[in-house]
Amino acid sequence: MRLPLPALLCCSAASLLLLLLRWRRRSGLWRKVRAARQRQERSLVRMEMAVQRFREQHPSVNVVSILKLPLPELTKKLRDGSLPLEHVFYAYVGKALQMATETNCITEYLQESETQVQKMKPVGKLGLLYGVPVSLKDSIDCQGHDSTLGFIRNINKPVAEDSVVVQVLRRQGAIPFVKTNVPQSLVSYDCNNLIFGQTFNPLLYTRSPGGSTGGEGALIGGGGSILGFGTDLGGSLRFPAAFCGICAFKPTGNRLSKKGVVSGIPGQKAVTAAVGPMAKDVESLALSMRALLCEDMFSLDSSVPPIPFNEEVYSSTQPLRIGYYETDFFTMPSPAMRRAIRETKQLLEDAGHTLVPFELMNVDYAFFNFCVKGVFADGGASFLRKFKGELEESSLGMLWLMKSPNWLKNVLSWITKPFMPRFSAVLASMRANTVDQVWSLHCEIEEFSQQFTAQWKKLNLDVMLCPMLGPALGIGYPPKLSVAVSYTMLYNALDFPAGVVPVTMVTDEDEEELKDYQGYFRDWWDRTMAKVRVVPGSLGSKHPHPFPWTSPCPLLLLFVPQAFRGSVGLPVSVQCVALPWQEELCLRFMKEVETLALKNNSFI
C-alpha cells in the first residue's frame, strides 16, 4: 500500500528536520571544541611570552643545570635560598612548553601560578615542596579551571574549589602550573580525545604515552615537570610511567584523598581507584607522599586515615622476602618483560634478598568477573550516560557492547565461546546485574582478596615483583588490546599499593624473539599484537599530526610496527607490590630495585 503524497511529504520533512537538528547540534559541539583548542593555543602563547620575558631579564640563568637537579636536591636549594624560586619556575615553564609543542601533553597553563611565585616569601616554616612546580592530570580539580575528562560538555565549566590534594600541595609550598591531557572518559590506557587530540610519547612519537594519565607521563618523561599527580583505576598511573620510562606509585585507594578528583566511572566500588604521584625517580615519589600525608590532608578529608609517612619502614635496610612471577598466563609477556623480571630477580638475590616463586591463579576469572563485571555492573548504563549528547572518540570500541541489550550479549557470548573465549567472557561480564548479584560480586572480590593475602602470608612475603606491560605500544593499539590491563588492574581489584620502576631497555635479542610471539589464546587480541598499522603523519614533523586534516604540511603515511616491535632502546619496567596500607614498604622496595638497576647500568 502506497502512502498518499501529503503523508510522504510530511515524513520527508520530518526526516529532514531531524537531520538539520542533528547537524546543528554537532556543529555546536565542534564550535566548542574549536574554542577549547584556541584556548589551549593561547595558554601556550602565554607560556612562551612568560619564558621570553624572564630570559630577557635573566639571560645568565643556567636552565639546563636547574632541570638536571633531582627533586630532593632541588627542594633543599629552594628552601635554603641558594636557588631563586623564579629561576626554577620559569625553567620548567620553558621545558614544559617545549614538551607541549612536541607531544601535545598540556591542555591548560595555570597562569595564576605566576602570581603565586611572586607572592611566595621564604618566611616561617617552609613546606616540604616549597617552590616546586607541579603538574596535574585534567581530572584533578583546580579552582577556576575545567576538569573535562575529554568530554565536550565539560568545556567552560571551571570548578569552584581545589581538590584536597591540590589544597595540601599548595600548603606544602608547591606551585601547580599546568593541567595535562587524558583520553575521553579516562577508561583507556591511551591518551586521545576529540577536544585536545592525541598525546605522543616523548621517547618515540609513533608510540602511545600510555593512559589515562598520559599527558603527565609525556610531560615528566620529557623533562617538562619534576613532579606530577594523576589517578589509577586499572593502571592509569603505571602505564604512562612504564611507557615513558619514569616512576609512578598507586597507593592503597584511600591513603590519599580523592575529594575533588573526578572519576571516569563514579559510584562503582568493585575496583578501587587511587590518586598518586609520578616522577623521574623513587625518592621524589617518597618525598611527595611524605608531604601529602600530613595533618592538612587528614583535617581536610576525614575519610583519609590519619597515618603519617613511616620513615623507619622506608629507610630500613633489612633483607626482604620477595615473591615474583614472570607471567599472569592471560596476557603473554613480551620477551623484554620476561627478561626484566629475570634480571631484576637476579640482582635482588645478589644483593642478599630472598626470592620466592609466586603461583598466580585465576587471573582470567578475576579479570572478567571482578574487573570488567565490577566496573560495568550496570551493563555500562551509567558510563553510557556520560556520552549522551557527546561526540564519541572512535577508539572507544566498547561502547557498542554496552549499548547492546542483555539478550544480544548472551547470544553473542554463546556463539563466540568455542573460538573466542576471552571475547565471549567480556560479553558475559558486561551484562546488567541485579542488586543481589552486585552484592554477591562484592563478597566474591572480598573472598578472593583474602585468599590472595593468605597465599602471600603462607610464603611469608614482604613484597612482590611483578611484570609490567611494555615497551610502549604503538599509537592506536591500547584500545584494541584492552585485555592487556590484566597485569595492573588485578592490584586495583585487590586494592594493594603498587609502583612502577624502569629497569632495562629493549635489546636486539628481545626484538628477535618477538618473531615467536603468539599469545596464549591466539584470538583476535593476540593476533592484533602481530599486525602492522598505518597512521597519518606530516612532512617536516617527527611524529604523526594529531589533526592531519588541519596540517599545513603535506601528508605521508607512517608505518607503526607490531605492538611491541621496533622498540630497541625503549624502557621496560617492573611492578613492585605490597599489602594494603604498606606504602612505605612498597616505596622502599621500589627504591631498592631502582638502585640495583642503576648500579647494573641496565637502565640509564
PDB file of N, CA and C in Angstrom, residues 6 14 17 20 156 222 264 276 326 346 384-385 438 444 487 490 503 507 529 555 560:
ATOM      1  N   PRO A   6       0.742  13.687   0.425  1.00  0.00           N
ATOM      2  CA  PRO A   6       0.926  14.573   1.590  1.00  0.00           C
ATOM      3  C   PRO A   6       1.640  13.880   2.759  1.00  0.00           C
ATOM      4  N   ALA A  14       9.863  15.707   8.104  1.00  0.00           N
ATOM      5  CA  ALA A  14      10.251  15.359   9.475  1.00  0.00           C
ATOM      6  C   ALA A  14      11.675  14.818   9.501  1.00  0.00           C
ATOM      7  N   LEU A  17      14.072  17.615   8.992  1.00  0.00           N
ATOM      8  CA  LEU A  17      14.169  18.439  10.200  1.00  0.00           C
ATOM      9  C   LEU A  17      15.068  17.772  11.240  1.00  0.00           C
ATOM     10  N   LEU A  20      18.617  18.189  10.186  1.00  0.00           N
ATOM     11  CA  LEU A  20      19.062  19.570  10.415  1.00  0.00           C
ATOM     12  C   LEU A  20      19.357  19.816  11.897  1.00  0.00           C
ATOM     13  N   ASN A 156      34.374  24.886  29.502  1.00  0.00           N
ATOM     14  CA  ASN A 156      33.866  26.143  30.078  1.00  0.00           C
ATOM     15  C   ASN A 156      33.008  25.911  31.320  1.00  0.00           C
ATOM     16  N   GLY A 222      59.507  13.678  29.352  1.00  0.00           N
ATOM     17  CA  GLY A 222      60.287  14.593  28.524  1.00  0.00           C
ATOM     18  C   GLY A 222      61.010  15.663  29.313  1.00  0.00           C
ATOM     19  N   GLY A 264      36.176   8.525  36.269  1.00  0.00           N
ATOM     20  CA  GLY A 264      35.640   8.153  34.959  1.00  0.00           C
ATOM     21  C   GLY A 264      34.360   7.367  35.088  1.00  0.00           C
ATOM     22  N   GLY A 276      47.783   9.273  42.917  1.00  0.00           N
ATOM     23  CA  GLY A 276      49.185   9.012  43.211  1.00  0.00           C
ATOM     24  C   GLY A 276      50.125   9.906  42.428  1.00  0.00           C
ATOM     25  N   GLU A 326      56.635 -14.347  36.389  1.00  0.00           N
ATOM     26  CA  GLU A 326      57.031 -13.806  35.092  1.00  0.00           C
ATOM     27  C   GLU A 326      55.852 -13.539  34.178  1.00  0.00           C
ATOM     28  N   GLN A 346      67.581 -11.643  39.734  1.00  0.00           N
ATOM     29  CA  GLN A 346      68.978 -11.983  39.966  1.00  0.00           C
ATOM     30  C   GLN A 346      69.704 -10.882  40.736  1.00  0.00           C
ATOM     31  N   LEU A 384      27.552   4.963  29.820  1.00  0.00           N
ATOM     32  CA  LEU A 384      26.977   5.440  28.555  1.00  0.00           C
ATOM     33  C   LEU A 384      26.321   6.806  28.706  1.00  0.00           C
ATOM     34  N   ARG A 385      25.747   7.065  29.892  1.00  0.00           N
ATOM     35  CA  ARG A 385      25.083   8.356  30.102  1.00  0.00           C
ATOM     36  C   ARG A 385      26.053   9.520  29.926  1.00  0.00           C
ATOM     37  N   VAL A 438      25.163  -7.862  42.404  1.00  0.00           N
ATOM     38  CA  VAL A 438      26.265  -6.943  42.717  1.00  0.00           C
ATOM     39  C   VAL A 438      26.796  -7.195  44.123  1.00  0.00           C
ATOM     40  N   GLU A 444      32.446 -11.928  46.585  1.00  0.00           N
ATOM     41  CA  GLU A 444      33.440 -12.733  45.852  1.00  0.00           C
ATOM     42  C   GLU A 444      34.797 -12.030  45.820  1.00  0.00           C
ATOM     43  N   TYR A 487      47.733  -7.154  33.973  1.00  0.00           N
ATOM     44  CA  TYR A 487      48.886  -7.071  34.879  1.00  0.00           C
ATOM     45  C   TYR A 487      48.722  -5.986  35.948  1.00  0.00           C
ATOM     46  N   LEU A 490      44.591  -6.053  38.334  1.00  0.00           N
ATOM     47  CA  LEU A 490      44.487  -7.015  39.437  1.00  0.00           C
ATOM     48  C   LEU A 490      44.704  -6.327  40.782  1.00  0.00           C
ATOM     49  N   VAL A 503      63.699  -0.611  34.567  1.00  0.00           N
ATOM     50  CA  VAL A 503      64.887  -1.384  34.962  1.00  0.00           C
ATOM     51  C   VAL A 503      65.803  -1.753  33.799  1.00  0.00           C
ATOM     52  N   THR A 507      66.325  -4.812  23.804  1.00  0.00           N
ATOM     53  CA  THR A 507      67.554  -5.128  23.075  1.00  0.00           C
ATOM     54  C   THR A 507      67.231  -5.749  21.715  1.00  0.00           C
ATOM     55  N   MET A 529      48.459  -8.137  18.170  1.00  0.00           N
ATOM     56  CA  MET A 529      49.845  -7.849  18.553  1.00  0.00           C
ATOM     57  C   MET A 529      50.799  -7.965  17.366  1.00  0.00           C
ATOM     58  N   LEU A 555      50.899  15.415   3.619  1.00  0.00           N
ATOM     59  CA  LEU A 555      50.747  14.221   4.431  1.00  0.00           C
ATOM     60  C   LEU A 555      51.620  13.085   3.930  1.00  0.00           C
ATOM     61  N   VAL A 560      53.446   2.080  11.614  1.00  0.00           N
ATOM     62  CA  VAL A 560      53.680   1.764  13.019  1.00  0.00           C
ATOM     63  C   VAL A 560      53.758   0.245  13.143  1.00  0.00           C
TER      64      VAL A 560
END
